[in-house]
């Protein structure tokens, strides 16, 4: 397999904007803008392992929305542990990865829709064990789940995310639930549009493609990568994270014939200092990869690698 080294140049530095805060997540929105969730203090894990759903004291979240300039939204006095942020129509959606089931009709609401003043508009249940969240431009909320959200923990005997992949409307009603793939852990999700959704899952290590206006056309293919955490695509070329234990390494493959991908090419990115880029976070959306190394953000489109 051939190797490619690609020099990237950071497009924004956020060191000033994150002072006094810690970064929780960095994601693309459907609009191509970058959404960064920050908290004024990261909660400690319960018994060193488990992510708590609630915070011991009220905390302030800050959301950075990066376009040609940086917009800031503050959400004060919060006691829920949120991990993701996405735009949702004229609002923002905060999502916590974990939520408890306490009994019939009693559970944490781990989705919170807020306005740009940080005020709560509504709250919804999106299920425990959320691996990733991506919202479409039309406002469909896609959530993928890791194993605990599929098989149940935190009191859930009948987990909301048992199918591994769910789509919701803004009222919190399911509009799609995976039935085609046997997902034990949905490692990667890329919502390109209402009619094009890609996902990669364990235990098959398969790449799934949902297409069509009614989302009934589903194909599965084997990319021959184990433990990949993300994929960006223009529909023909696919940029994969290289999988287990290979931080900062990528593979570019091409759809050579229906359902079959090429062997591919290894890719490493270089940062502003012309050293191997070692991302603290990465996000794959549509045909682009977003990388954060420290307080610098980098991005690259698949077409620039072909």
C-alpha positions as CSV (number, residue, x, y, z in Angstrom):
1,X,0.0,0.0,0.0
2,X,1.5,3.4,-1.0
3,X,2.0,6.3,1.4
4,X,1.1,10.0,1.1
5,X,2.2,12.8,3.4
6,X,0.0,15.9,3.2
7,X,0.9,19.3,4.7
8,X,-2.1,21.0,6.4
9,X,-2.3,24.6,7.6
10,X,-4.4,25.5,10.6
11,X,-7.4,27.7,9.7
12,X,-8.1,29.0,13.2
13,X,-6.4,29.3,16.6
14,X,-8.7,29.2,19.6
15,X,-6.2,29.6,22.5
16,X,-7.8,33.0,23.6
17,X,-11.4,31.6,23.3
18,X,-10.8,28.6,25.5
19,X,-9.1,30.4,28.5
20,X,-10.7,29.2,31.8
21,X,-12.5,26.3,30.0
22,X,-11.8,22.7,28.9
23,X,-12.7,21.4,25.5
24,X,-15.4,18.6,25.6
25,X,-15.9,18.1,21.9
26,X,-15.2,19.6,18.4
27,X,-17.6,18.9,15.6
28,X,-18.7,20.0,12.2
29,X,-22.3,21.1,11.8
30,X,-24.3,20.3,8.6
31,X,-23.6,23.9,7.6
32,X,-19.8,23.3,7.5
33,X,-19.2,25.5,10.5
34,X,-17.3,24.1,13.5
35,X,-19.1,23.8,16.9
36,X,-16.9,23.4,20.0
37,X,-18.4,22.5,23.4
38,X,-16.4,23.7,26.4
39,X,-17.0,23.4,30.2
40,X,-15.5,25.4,33.0
41,X,-14.5,22.2,34.8
42,X,-14.5,18.6,33.4
43,X,-16.4,16.3,35.8
44,X,-14.5,13.5,37.5
45,X,-15.3,10.0,36.5
46,X,-17.3,7.9,38.9
47,X,-14.9,5.3,40.5
48,X,-12.4,6.4,37.9
49,X,-14.3,4.7,35.1
50,X,-17.9,5.7,34.5
51,X,-19.0,9.0,33.0
52,X,-21.5,10.6,35.4
53,X,-24.8,11.9,34.1
54,X,-25.1,14.7,36.6
55,X,-22.5,17.2,37.8
56,X,-21.8,17.7,41.5
57,X,-22.2,21.4,41.2
58,X,-23.7,23.7,38.6
59,X,-21.3,24.5,35.8
60,X,-21.1,26.8,32.8
61,X,-20.8,25.5,29.3
62,X,-19.6,27.6,26.4
63,X,-20.1,26.9,22.8
64,X,-17.9,28.3,20.1
65,X,-19.3,28.5,16.6
66,X,-16.5,29.1,14.1
67,X,-17.1,30.6,10.7
68,X,-15.4,33.6,9.3
69,X,-15.5,34.8,12.9
70,X,-16.1,33.1,16.3
71,X,-19.5,33.4,18.0
72,X,-19.8,32.4,21.6
73,X,-22.9,31.1,23.4
74,X,-22.9,30.6,27.2
75,X,-25.1,28.1,29.0
76,X,-25.0,28.7,32.7
77,X,-26.1,26.9,35.8
78,X,-26.1,23.4,34.2
79,X,-26.1,20.2,36.2
80,X,-26.2,17.7,33.4
81,X,-23.1,16.3,31.8
82,X,-23.2,17.2,28.1
83,X,-20.7,15.9,25.5
84,X,-21.9,17.1,22.1
85,X,-23.4,20.2,20.4
86,X,-25.0,20.6,17.0
87,X,-27.1,23.3,15.4
88,X,-30.8,22.5,15.1
89,X,-32.8,24.9,13.0
90,X,-32.6,28.3,14.8
91,X,-31.4,26.6,18.0
92,X,-28.6,24.5,19.4
93,X,-28.8,20.9,20.6
94,X,-26.7,19.7,23.6
95,X,-26.5,16.0,24.1
96,X,-25.2,14.0,27.0
97,X,-23.8,10.5,26.2
98,X,-25.2,8.9,29.3
99,X,-28.7,8.9,30.9
100,X,-30.3,6.8,33.6
101,X,-33.5,4.9,33.7
102,X,-35.1,5.1,37.2
103,X,-38.4,3.4,36.7
104,X,-41.6,3.6,34.6
105,X,-41.7,7.0,32.9
106,X,-38.7,8.2,34.9
107,X,-35.4,8.8,33.2
108,X,-32.9,11.5,32.4
109,X,-33.6,13.7,29.4
110,X,-30.2,13.9,27.8
111,X,-31.0,16.1,24.9
112,X,-31.5,19.8,25.5
113,X,-32.5,22.3,22.9
114,X,-31.4,25.8,23.7
115,X,-31.5,29.2,22.0
116,X,-28.5,31.4,21.3
117,X,-29.0,33.2,24.6
118,X,-28.4,29.8,26.4
119,X,-32.0,29.5,27.5
120,X,-33.7,26.0,27.4
121,X,-36.3,25.6,24.7
122,X,-37.1,21.9,25.4
123,X,-35.6,18.6,26.6
124,X,-35.7,15.1,25.1
125,X,-34.7,11.5,25.7
126,X,-32.2,10.3,23.2
127,X,-31.1,7.2,25.0
128,X,-28.0,6.1,27.0
129,X,-24.6,5.2,25.5
130,X,-24.5,7.7,22.6
131,X,-21.3,7.4,20.5
132,X,-22.0,10.3,18.2
133,X,-24.7,12.9,17.2
134,X,-25.1,14.6,13.9
135,X,-28.0,16.8,12.9
136,X,-29.1,17.4,9.3
137,X,-29.7,20.9,7.8
138,X,-33.4,19.9,7.9
139,X,-33.3,19.2,11.6
140,X,-33.2,15.3,11.7
141,X,-31.2,14.2,14.7
142,X,-29.0,11.1,14.1
143,X,-27.6,9.2,17.1
144,X,-25.3,6.2,17.1
145,X,-24.7,4.1,20.2
146,X,-21.8,2.2,21.7
147,X,-22.2,-1.3,23.3
148,X,-23.7,-0.2,26.7
149,X,-26.4,1.9,24.9
150,X,-27.2,-1.1,22.7
151,X,-27.2,-3.9,25.3
152,X,-28.2,-1.8,28.3
153,X,-26.7,-0.2,31.4
154,X,-27.6,2.6,33.8
155,X,-30.9,0.9,34.5
156,X,-32.0,0.4,30.9
157,X,-33.4,-3.2,30.4
158,X,-34.9,-2.1,27.1
159,X,-32.4,0.4,25.8
160,X,-33.6,3.2,23.5
161,X,-30.5,2.7,21.3
162,X,-30.7,-1.1,21.1
163,X,-30.7,-1.0,17.2
164,X,-27.3,0.9,17.3
165,X,-28.5,3.8,15.0
166,X,-31.6,6.0,15.4
167,X,-32.9,9.2,13.8
168,X,-35.2,11.6,15.6
169,X,-37.3,14.7,14.9
170,X,-36.9,17.8,17.1
171,X,-39.8,16.7,19.3
172,X,-37.8,13.6,20.3
173,X,-39.9,11.0,18.3
174,X,-38.0,8.3,16.4
175,X,-38.3,8.6,12.6
176,X,-35.8,5.9,11.8
177,X,-34.3,2.8,13.5
178,X,-31.7,0.5,12.1
179,X,-33.0,-3.0,11.2
180,X,-30.5,-4.0,8.5
181,X,-27.2,-4.3,10.4
182,X,-26.4,-6.3,13.5
183,X,-24.7,-3.4,15.4
184,X,-22.9,-4.2,18.7
185,X,-21.0,-0.9,18.7
186,X,-21.5,1.9,16.1
187,X,-17.9,3.2,15.8
188,X,-18.5,5.8,13.1
189,X,-21.3,8.0,11.7
190,X,-21.3,10.4,8.8
191,X,-24.7,12.1,8.0
192,X,-24.1,13.6,4.6
193,X,-27.7,14.6,4.0
194,X,-31.3,13.5,4.7
195,X,-30.9,10.9,2.0
196,X,-27.3,9.8,2.5
197,X,-26.0,8.3,5.8
198,X,-22.9,6.3,6.3
199,X,-22.0,4.2,9.4
200,X,-19.3,1.8,10.4
201,X,-19.9,-0.8,13.1
202,X,-18.7,-3.7,15.1
203,X,-19.0,-6.7,15.2
204,X,-18.8,-7.0,11.4
205,X,-16.4,-4.1,10.8
206,X,-18.7,-3.2,7.9
207,X,-19.5,0.1,6.3
208,X,-23.2,0.7,6.0
209,X,-24.9,3.2,3.5
210,X,-28.5,4.4,4.0
211,X,-30.0,6.1,0.9
212,X,-33.3,7.1,-0.6
213,X,-36.0,9.5,0.5
214,X,-37.6,6.8,2.7
215,X,-34.2,5.5,4.0
216,X,-35.1,1.9,3.0
217,X,-32.2,1.4,0.6
218,X,-29.3,0.0,2.7
219,X,-26.1,-1.5,1.5
220,X,-23.2,-3.0,3.5
221,X,-19.6,-3.4,2.4
222,X,-16.3,-4.5,3.9
223,X,-13.6,-1.8,4.0
224,X,-11.1,-4.3,5.5
225,X,-10.2,-2.0,8.4
226,X,-10.6,-3.0,12.1
227,X,-11.9,-0.5,14.6
228,X,-12.2,2.6,12.4
229,X,-13.6,5.6,14.3
230,X,-14.6,7.8,11.3
231,X,-15.0,8.1,7.6
232,X,-15.4,11.0,5.2
233,X,-16.6,10.5,1.6
234,X,-17.6,12.3,-1.6
235,X,-19.5,9.2,-2.6
236,X,-16.6,7.6,-4.6
237,X,-13.5,8.2,-2.4
238,X,-13.5,7.3,1.3
239,X,-11.1,8.6,3.9
240,X,-11.0,6.3,6.9
241,X,-9.4,6.5,10.3
242,X,-6.9,3.7,10.2
243,X,-8.5,1.9,13.2
244,X,-7.4,0.5,16.5
245,X,-4.4,2.2,18.1
246,X,-3.4,4.2,15.0
247,X,-4.1,7.8,16.1
248,X,-3.3,10.3,13.3
249,X,-3.1,7.6,10.6
250,X,-5.6,7.4,7.7
251,X,-6.5,5.3,4.7
252,X,-7.9,6.6,1.4
253,X,-9.9,4.1,-0.6
254,X,-12.0,4.3,-3.8
255,X,-15.2,2.6,-4.7
256,X,-13.9,0.5,-7.6
257,X,-17.1,-1.3,-8.3
258,X,-20.5,-1.4,-6.4
259,X,-19.9,-2.8,-2.9
260,X,-16.1,-3.1,-3.3
261,X,-13.4,-0.7,-2.2
262,X,-9.8,-0.5,-3.4
263,X,-6.9,-1.5,-1.2
264,X,-6.1,2.2,-0.7
265,X,-3.3,4.5,0.3
266,X,-2.0,5.3,3.7
267,X,-2.1,9.0,4.6
268,X,-0.4,11.0,7.4
269,X,-1.0,14.7,7.8
270,X,1.6,17.3,8.8
271,X,0.9,20.3,11.1
272,X,2.0,23.9,10.8
273,X,5.4,22.8,12.2
274,X,5.7,20.1,9.5
275,X,5.6,17.4,12.1
276,X,3.1,14.5,12.1
277,X,-0.2,15.8,13.2
278,X,-1.4,14.0,16.4
279,X,-5.0,15.1,16.8
280,X,-6.6,15.4,20.2
281,X,-9.9,15.2,18.4
282,X,-11.2,14.5,15.0
283,X,-14.6,14.7,13.3
284,X,-15.7,13.3,9.9
285,X,-18.6,15.0,8.1
286,X,-19.7,14.8,4.5
287,X,-16.4,14.9,2.5
288,X,-14.3,16.6,5.1
289,X,-12.1,15.7,8.1
290,X,-11.7,18.2,11.0
291,X,-8.7,17.8,13.3
292,X,-7.9,19.6,16.6
293,X,-4.3,19.6,17.8
294,X,-4.1,21.7,21.0
295,X,-5.7,25.0,20.2
296,X,-5.2,24.8,16.5
297,X,-7.9,23.5,14.0
298,X,-7.1,21.9,10.7
299,X,-9.4,20.6,8.0
300,X,-9.1,18.7,4.7
301,X,-11.5,17.7,2.0
302,X,-11.3,14.3,0.4
303,X,-10.9,15.9,-3.1
304,X,-7.6,17.4,-2.0
305,X,-6.2,13.9,-1.4
306,X,-7.3,12.3,-4.7
